[in-house]
PDB file of C-alpha atoms in Angstrom:
ATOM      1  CA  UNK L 934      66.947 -87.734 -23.496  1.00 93.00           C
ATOM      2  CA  UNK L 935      64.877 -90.487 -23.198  1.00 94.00           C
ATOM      3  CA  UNK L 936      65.212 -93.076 -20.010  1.00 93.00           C
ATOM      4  CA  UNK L 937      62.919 -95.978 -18.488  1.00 91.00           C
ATOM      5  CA  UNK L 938      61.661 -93.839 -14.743  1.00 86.00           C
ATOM      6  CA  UNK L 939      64.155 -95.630 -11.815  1.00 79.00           C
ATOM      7  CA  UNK L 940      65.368 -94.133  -8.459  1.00 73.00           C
ATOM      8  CA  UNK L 941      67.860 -91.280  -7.914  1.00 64.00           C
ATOM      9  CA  UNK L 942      70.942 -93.531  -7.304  1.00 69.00           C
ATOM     10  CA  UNK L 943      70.171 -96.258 -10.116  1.00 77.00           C
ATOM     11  CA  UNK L 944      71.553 -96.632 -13.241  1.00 85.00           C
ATOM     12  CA  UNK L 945      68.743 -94.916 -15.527  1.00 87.00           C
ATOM     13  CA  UNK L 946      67.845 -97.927 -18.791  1.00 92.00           C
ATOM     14  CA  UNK L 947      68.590 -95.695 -21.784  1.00 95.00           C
ATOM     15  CA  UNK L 948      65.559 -95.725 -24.602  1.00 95.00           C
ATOM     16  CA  UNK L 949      66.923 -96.036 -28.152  1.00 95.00           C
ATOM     17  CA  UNK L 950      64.009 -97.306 -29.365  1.00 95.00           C
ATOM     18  CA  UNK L 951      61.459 -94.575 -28.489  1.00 97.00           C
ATOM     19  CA  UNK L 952      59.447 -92.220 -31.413  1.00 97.00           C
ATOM     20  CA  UNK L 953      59.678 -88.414 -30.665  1.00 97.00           C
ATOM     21  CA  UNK L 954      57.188 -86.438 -32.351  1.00 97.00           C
ATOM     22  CA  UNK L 955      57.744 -82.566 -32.468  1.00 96.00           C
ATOM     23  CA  UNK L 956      54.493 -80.802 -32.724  1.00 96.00           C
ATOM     24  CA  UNK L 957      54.405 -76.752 -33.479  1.00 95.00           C
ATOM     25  CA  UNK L 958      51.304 -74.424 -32.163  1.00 95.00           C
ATOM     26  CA  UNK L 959      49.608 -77.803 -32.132  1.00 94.00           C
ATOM     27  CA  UNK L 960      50.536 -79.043 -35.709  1.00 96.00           C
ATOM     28  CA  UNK L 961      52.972 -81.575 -36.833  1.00 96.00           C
ATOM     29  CA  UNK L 962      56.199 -80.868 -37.328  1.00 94.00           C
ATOM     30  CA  UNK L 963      58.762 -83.200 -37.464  1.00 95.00           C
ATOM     31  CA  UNK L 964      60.144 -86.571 -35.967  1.00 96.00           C
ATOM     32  CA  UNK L 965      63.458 -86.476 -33.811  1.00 96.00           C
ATOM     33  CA  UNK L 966      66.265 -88.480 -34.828  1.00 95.00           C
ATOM     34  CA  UNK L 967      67.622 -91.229 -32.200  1.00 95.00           C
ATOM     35  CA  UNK L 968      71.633 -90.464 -32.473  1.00 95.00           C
ATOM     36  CA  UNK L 969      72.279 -92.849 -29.415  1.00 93.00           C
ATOM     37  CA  UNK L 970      72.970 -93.491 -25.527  1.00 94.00           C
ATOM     38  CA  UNK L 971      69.081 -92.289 -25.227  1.00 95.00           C
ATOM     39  CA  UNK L 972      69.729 -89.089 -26.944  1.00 97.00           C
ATOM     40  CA  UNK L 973      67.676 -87.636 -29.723  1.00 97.00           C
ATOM     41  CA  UNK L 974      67.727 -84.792 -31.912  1.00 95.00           C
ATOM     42  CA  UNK L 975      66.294 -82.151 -34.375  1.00 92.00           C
ATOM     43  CA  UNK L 976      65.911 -78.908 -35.987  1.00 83.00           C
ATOM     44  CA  UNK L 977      66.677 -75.968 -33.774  1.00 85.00           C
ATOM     45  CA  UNK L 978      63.631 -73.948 -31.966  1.00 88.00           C
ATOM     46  CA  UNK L 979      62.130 -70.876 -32.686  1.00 90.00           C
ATOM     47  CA  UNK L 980      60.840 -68.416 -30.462  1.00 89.00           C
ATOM     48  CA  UNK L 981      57.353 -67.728 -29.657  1.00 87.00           C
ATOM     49  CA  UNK L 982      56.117 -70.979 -30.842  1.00 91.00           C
ATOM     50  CA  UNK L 983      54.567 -73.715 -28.739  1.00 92.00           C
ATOM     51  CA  UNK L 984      56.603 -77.073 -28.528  1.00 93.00           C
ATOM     52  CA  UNK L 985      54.743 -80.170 -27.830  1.00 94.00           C
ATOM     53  CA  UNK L 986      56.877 -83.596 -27.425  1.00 94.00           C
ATOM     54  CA  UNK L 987      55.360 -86.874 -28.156  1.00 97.00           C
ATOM     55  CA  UNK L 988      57.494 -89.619 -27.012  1.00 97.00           C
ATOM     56  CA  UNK L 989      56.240 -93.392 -27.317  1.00 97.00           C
ATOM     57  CA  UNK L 990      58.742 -96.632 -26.666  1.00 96.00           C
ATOM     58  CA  UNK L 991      57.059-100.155 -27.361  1.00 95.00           C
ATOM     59  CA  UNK L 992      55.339-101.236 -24.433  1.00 95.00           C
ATOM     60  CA  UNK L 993      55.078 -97.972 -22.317  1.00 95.00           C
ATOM     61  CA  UNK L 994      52.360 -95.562 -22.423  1.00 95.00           C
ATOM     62  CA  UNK L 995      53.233 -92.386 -24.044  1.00 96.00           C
ATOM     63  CA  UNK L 996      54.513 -88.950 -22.382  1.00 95.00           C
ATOM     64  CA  UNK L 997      54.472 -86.133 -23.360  1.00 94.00           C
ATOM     65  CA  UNK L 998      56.009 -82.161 -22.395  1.00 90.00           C
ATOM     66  CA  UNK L 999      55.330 -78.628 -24.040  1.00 89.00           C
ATOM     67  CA  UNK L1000      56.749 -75.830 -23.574  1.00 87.00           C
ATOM     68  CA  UNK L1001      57.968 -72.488 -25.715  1.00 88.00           C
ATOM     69  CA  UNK L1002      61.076 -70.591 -25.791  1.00 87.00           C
ATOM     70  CA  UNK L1003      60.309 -66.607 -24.575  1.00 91.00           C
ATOM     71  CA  UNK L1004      61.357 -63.808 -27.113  1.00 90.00           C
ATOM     72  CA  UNK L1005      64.174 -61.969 -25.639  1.00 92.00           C
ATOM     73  CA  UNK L1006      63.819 -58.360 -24.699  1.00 94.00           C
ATOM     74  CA  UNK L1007      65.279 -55.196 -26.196  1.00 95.00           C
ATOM     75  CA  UNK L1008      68.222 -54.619 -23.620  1.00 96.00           C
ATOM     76  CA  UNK L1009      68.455 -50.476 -23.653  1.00 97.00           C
ATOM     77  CA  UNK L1010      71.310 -50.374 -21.297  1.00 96.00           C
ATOM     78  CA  UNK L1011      74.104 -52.174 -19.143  1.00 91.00           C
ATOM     79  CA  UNK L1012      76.181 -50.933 -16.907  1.00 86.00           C
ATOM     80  CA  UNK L1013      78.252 -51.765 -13.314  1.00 82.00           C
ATOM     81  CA  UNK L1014      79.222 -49.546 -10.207  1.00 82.00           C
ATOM     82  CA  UNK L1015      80.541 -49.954  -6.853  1.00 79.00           C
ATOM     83  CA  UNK L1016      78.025 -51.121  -4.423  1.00 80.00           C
ATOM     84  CA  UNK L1017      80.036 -49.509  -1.280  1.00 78.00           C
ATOM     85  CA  UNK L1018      81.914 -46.675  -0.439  1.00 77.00           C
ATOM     86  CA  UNK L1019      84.344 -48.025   1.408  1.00 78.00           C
ATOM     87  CA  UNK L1020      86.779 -51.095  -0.410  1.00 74.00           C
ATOM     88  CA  UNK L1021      88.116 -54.387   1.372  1.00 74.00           C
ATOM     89  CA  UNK L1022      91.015 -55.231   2.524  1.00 75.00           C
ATOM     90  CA  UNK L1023      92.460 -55.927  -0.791  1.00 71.00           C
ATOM     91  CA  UNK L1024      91.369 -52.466  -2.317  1.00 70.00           C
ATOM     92  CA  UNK L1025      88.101 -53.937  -4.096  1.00 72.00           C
ATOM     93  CA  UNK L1026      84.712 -52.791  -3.844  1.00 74.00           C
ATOM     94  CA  UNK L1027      81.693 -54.721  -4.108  1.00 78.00           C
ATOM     95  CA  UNK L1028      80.115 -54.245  -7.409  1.00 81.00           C
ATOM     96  CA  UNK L1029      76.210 -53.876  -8.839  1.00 87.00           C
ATOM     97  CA  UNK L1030      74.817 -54.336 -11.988  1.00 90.00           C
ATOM     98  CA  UNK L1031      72.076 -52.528 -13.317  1.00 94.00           C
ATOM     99  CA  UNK L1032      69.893 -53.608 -16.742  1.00 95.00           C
ATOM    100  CA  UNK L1033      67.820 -51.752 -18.421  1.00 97.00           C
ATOM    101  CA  UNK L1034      65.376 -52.946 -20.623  1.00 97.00           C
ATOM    102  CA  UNK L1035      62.027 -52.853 -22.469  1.00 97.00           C
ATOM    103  CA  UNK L1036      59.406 -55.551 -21.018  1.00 96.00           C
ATOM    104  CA  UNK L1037      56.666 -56.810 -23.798  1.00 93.00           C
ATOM    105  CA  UNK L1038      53.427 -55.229 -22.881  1.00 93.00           C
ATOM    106  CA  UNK L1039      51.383 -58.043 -24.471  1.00 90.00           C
ATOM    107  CA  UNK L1040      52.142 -61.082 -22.164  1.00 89.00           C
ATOM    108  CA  UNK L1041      53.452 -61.825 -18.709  1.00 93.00           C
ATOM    109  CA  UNK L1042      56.827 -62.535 -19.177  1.00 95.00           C
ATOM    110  CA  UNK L1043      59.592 -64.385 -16.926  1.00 96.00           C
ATOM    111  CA  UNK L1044      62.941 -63.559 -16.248  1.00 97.00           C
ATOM    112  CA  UNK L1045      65.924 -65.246 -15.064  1.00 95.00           C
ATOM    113  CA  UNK L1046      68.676 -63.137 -13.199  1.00 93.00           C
ATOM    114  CA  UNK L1047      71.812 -65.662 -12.548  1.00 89.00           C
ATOM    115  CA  UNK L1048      73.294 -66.841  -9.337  1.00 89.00           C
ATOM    116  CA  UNK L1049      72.079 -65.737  -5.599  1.00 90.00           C
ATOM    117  CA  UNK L1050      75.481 -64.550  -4.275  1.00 84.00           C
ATOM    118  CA  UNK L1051      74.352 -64.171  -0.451  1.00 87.00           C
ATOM    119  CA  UNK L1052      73.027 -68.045  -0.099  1.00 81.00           C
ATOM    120  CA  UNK L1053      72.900 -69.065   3.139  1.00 79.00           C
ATOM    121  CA  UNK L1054      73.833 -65.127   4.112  1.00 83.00           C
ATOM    122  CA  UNK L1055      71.238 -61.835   4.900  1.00 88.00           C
ATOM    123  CA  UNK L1056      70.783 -60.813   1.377  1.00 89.00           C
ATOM    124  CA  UNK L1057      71.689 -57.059   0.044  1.00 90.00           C
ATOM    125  CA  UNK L1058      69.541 -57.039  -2.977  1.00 92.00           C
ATOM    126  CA  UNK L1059      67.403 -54.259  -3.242  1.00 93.00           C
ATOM    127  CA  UNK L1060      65.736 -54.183  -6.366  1.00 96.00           C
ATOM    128  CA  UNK L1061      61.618 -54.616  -5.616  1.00 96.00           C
ATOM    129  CA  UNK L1062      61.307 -57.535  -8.244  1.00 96.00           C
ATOM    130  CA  UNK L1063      64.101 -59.922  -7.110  1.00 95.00           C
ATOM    131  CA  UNK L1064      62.828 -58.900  -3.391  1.00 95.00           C
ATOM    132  CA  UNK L1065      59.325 -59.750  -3.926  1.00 94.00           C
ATOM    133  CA  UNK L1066      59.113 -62.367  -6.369  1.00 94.00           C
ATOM    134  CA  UNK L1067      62.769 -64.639  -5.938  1.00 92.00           C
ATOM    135  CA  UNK L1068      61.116 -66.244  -2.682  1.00 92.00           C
ATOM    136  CA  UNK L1069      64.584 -65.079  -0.850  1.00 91.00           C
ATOM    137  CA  UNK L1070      63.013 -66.681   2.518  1.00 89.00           C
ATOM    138  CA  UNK L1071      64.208 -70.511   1.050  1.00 88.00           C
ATOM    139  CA  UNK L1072      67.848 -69.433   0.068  1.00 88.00           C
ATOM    140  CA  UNK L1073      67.115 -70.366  -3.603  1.00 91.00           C
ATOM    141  CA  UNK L1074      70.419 -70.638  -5.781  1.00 90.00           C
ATOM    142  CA  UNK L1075      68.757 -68.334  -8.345  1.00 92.00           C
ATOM    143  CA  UNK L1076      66.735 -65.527  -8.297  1.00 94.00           C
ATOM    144  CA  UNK L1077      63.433 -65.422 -11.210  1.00 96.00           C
ATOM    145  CA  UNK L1078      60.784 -63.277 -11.166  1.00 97.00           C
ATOM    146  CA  UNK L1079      57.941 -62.149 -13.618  1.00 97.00           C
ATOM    147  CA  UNK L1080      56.931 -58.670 -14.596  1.00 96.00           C
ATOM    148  CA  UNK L1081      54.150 -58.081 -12.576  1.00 95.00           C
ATOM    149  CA  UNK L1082      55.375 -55.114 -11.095  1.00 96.00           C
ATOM    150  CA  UNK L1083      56.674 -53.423 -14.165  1.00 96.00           C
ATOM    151  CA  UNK L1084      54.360 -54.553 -16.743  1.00 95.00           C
ATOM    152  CA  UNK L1085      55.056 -53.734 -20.791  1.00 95.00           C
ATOM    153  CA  UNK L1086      57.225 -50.746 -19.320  1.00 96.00           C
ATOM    154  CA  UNK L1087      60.787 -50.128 -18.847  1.00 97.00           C
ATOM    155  CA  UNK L1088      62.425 -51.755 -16.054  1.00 97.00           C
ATOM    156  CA  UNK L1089      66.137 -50.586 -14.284  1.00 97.00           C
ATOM    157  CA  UNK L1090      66.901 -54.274 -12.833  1.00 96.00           C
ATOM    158  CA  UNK L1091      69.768 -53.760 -10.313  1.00 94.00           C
ATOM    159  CA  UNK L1092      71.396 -56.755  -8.552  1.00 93.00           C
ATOM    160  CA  UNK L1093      73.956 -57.109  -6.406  1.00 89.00           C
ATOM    161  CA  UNK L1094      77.378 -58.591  -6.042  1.00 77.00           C
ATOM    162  CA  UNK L1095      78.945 -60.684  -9.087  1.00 64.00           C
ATOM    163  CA  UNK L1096      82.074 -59.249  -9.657  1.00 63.00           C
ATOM    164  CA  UNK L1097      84.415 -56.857  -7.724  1.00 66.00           C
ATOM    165  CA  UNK L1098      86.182 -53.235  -9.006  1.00 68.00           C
ATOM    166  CA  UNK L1099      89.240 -52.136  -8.255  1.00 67.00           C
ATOM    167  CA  UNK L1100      91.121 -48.970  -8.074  1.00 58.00           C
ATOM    168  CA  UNK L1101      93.688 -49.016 -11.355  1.00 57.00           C
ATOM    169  CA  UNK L1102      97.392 -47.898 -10.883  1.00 53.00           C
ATOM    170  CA  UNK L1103      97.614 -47.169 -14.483  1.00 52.00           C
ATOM    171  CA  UNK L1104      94.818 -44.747 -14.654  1.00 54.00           C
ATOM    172  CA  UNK L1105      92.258 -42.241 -12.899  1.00 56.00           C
ATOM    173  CA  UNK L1106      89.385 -44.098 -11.751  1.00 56.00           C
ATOM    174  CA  UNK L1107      88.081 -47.859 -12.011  1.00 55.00           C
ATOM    175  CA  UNK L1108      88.379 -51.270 -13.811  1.00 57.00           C
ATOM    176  CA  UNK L1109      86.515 -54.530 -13.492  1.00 54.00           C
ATOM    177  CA  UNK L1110      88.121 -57.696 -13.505  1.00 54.00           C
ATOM    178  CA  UNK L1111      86.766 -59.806 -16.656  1.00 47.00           C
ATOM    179  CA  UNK L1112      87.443 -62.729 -15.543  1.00 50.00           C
ATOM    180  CA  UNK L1113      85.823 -62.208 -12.171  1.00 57.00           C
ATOM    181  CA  UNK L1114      82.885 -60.292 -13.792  1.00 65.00           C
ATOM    182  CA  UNK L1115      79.659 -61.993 -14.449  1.00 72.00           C
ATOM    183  CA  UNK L1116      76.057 -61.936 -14.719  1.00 81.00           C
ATOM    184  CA  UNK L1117      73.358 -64.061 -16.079  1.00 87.00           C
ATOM    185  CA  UNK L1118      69.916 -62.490 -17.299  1.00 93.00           C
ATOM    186  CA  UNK L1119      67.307 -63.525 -19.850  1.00 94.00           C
ATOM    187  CA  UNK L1120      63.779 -64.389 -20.222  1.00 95.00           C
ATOM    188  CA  UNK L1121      62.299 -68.238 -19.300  1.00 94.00           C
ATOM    189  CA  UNK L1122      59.656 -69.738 -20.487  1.00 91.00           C
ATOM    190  CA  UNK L1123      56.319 -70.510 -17.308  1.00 90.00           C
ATOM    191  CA  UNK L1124      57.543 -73.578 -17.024  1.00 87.00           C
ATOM    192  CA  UNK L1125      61.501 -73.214 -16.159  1.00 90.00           C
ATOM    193  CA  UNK L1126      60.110 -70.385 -13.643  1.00 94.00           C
ATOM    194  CA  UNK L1127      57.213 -72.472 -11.474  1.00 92.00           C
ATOM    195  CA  UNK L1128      60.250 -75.458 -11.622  1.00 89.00           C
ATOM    196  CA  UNK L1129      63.178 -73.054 -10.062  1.00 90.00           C
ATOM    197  CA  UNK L1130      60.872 -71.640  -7.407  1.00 91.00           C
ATOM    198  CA  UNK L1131      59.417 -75.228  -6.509  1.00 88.00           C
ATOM    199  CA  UNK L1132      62.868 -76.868  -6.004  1.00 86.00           C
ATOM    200  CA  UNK L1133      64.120 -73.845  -3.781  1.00 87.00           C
ATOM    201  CA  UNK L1134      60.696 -74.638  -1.316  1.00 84.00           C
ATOM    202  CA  UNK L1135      62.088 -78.244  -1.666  1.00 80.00           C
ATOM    203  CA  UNK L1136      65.854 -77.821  -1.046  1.00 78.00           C
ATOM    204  CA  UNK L1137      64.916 -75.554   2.013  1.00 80.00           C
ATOM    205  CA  UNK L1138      62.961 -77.700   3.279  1.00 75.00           C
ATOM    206  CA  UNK L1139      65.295 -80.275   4.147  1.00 68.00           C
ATOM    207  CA  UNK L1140      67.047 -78.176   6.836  1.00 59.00           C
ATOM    208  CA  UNK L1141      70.191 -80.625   7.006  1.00 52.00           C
ATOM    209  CA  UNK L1142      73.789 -80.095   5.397  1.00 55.00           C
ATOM    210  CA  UNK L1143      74.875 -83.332   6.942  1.00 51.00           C
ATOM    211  CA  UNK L1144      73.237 -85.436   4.421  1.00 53.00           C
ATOM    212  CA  UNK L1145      73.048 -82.759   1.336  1.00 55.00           C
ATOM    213  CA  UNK L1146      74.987 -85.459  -0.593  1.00 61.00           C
ATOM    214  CA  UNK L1147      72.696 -88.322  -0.079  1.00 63.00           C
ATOM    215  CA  UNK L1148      69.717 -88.206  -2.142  1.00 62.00           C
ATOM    216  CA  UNK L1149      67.818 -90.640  -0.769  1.00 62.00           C
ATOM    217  CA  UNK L1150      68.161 -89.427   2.993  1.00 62.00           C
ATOM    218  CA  UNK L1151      67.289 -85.847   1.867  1.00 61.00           C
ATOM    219  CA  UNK L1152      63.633 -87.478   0.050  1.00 62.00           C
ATOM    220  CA  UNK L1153      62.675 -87.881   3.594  1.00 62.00           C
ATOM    221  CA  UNK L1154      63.640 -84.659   5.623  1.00 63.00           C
ATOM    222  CA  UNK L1155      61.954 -81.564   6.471  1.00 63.00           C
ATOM    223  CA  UNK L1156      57.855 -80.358   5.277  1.00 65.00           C
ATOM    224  CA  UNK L1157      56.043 -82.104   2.013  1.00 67.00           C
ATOM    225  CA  UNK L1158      56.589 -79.710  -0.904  1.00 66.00           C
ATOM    226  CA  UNK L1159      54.372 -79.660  -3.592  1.00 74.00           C
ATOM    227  CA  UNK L1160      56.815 -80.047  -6.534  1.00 73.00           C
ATOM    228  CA  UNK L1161      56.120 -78.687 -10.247  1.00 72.00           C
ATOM    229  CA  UNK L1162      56.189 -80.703 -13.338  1.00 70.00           C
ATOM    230  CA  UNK L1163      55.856 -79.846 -16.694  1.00 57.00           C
TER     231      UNK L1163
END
């Protein structure tokens, strides 16, 4: 999506005009197609391979971004349990998820675990990763972390919260509720990590509900954060 830079509350000048040039592992690929309102598009990604974007309008020096999408890791296991032994007053229990999967030995890899269900709230995570690495100090409204505790092995990744379980009437033991049950995980590329965990310093930072919905009032609160771009 290609826009002329303006300020957070103006109307963003849509590019039509602009040449996007795909480049793959450094080599020439393929030009994207404008398809209007700014928007332009091409063939789908592969893994693995190195994207560089090329983007020139008349007039304007050009910009470019690179990135690559992660391969996705061999999930071994999946499975949910109660969390606590004792249920709410609606009969539910808190539930956990744990994943278990097979981390690539060969590169450091980045992973992207969902929602933070305890923002603003004492957290109840325990796994060492999420603890360690998902900067839990600024509240951030997702946890990522890398694999530099568990490199190329195995890892059990157990988070909590996300759904609830409750006892069933029509049977001995428990059931979930699907539509309550969810829970985001997959690998992200460097750049999608160092982004998440620099806006979390950032929104933290500003220390002031009263204004959350005003952009421009929220530019100029709290400490300078040193904010990463691609």
């Amino acid at each position: 999506h290609v826009t002329l830079t303006s300020t957070m509350e103006a109307e963003k000048e849509l590019m039509n005009n602009a040449t996007v040039k795909v480049f793959e592992n450094g080599i020439y690929s393929s030009t994207l197609s404008s398809i209007g309102e700014g928007w332009y598009q091409g063939d789908y990604p592969n893994i693995e391979v190195n994207y560089k974007m090329e983007v020139t309008v008349p007039g304007f020096e050009m910009v470019y971004a690179e990135t690559s999408i992660p391969k996705y890791p061999v999930i071994i296991d999946t499975f949910f349990e109660k969390a606590n032994s004792t249920p709410d007053e609606h009969g539910s229990y808190e539930s956990k998820t744990t994943i278990i999967f097979q981390d690539d030995p060969n590169e450091v890899n980045y992973y992207h675990a969902g929602k933070n269900n305890y923002f603003n709230d004492i957290t109840k995570e325990t796994d060492p990763s999420i603890l360690s690495d998902s900067d839990l100090k600024y509240n951030p409204l997702f946890y990522v972390f890398t694999d530099i505790l568990f490199q190329g092995k195995v890892k059990n990744l157990t988070i909590m919260a996300g759904g609830s379980i409750s006892l069933s009437p029509f049977e001995d033991g428990f059931i979930f509720y699907q539509n309550d049950y969810k829970r985001d995980f997959g690998p992200v590329s460097k750049e999608y990590y160092l982004g998440i965990k620099s806006w979390a310093q950032h929104y933290f930072n500003q220390n002031n509900d009263a204004d959350i919905n005003d952009p421009l009032s929220l530019l100029f609160k709290g400490e300078p954060t040193e904010m990463y771009s691609n």
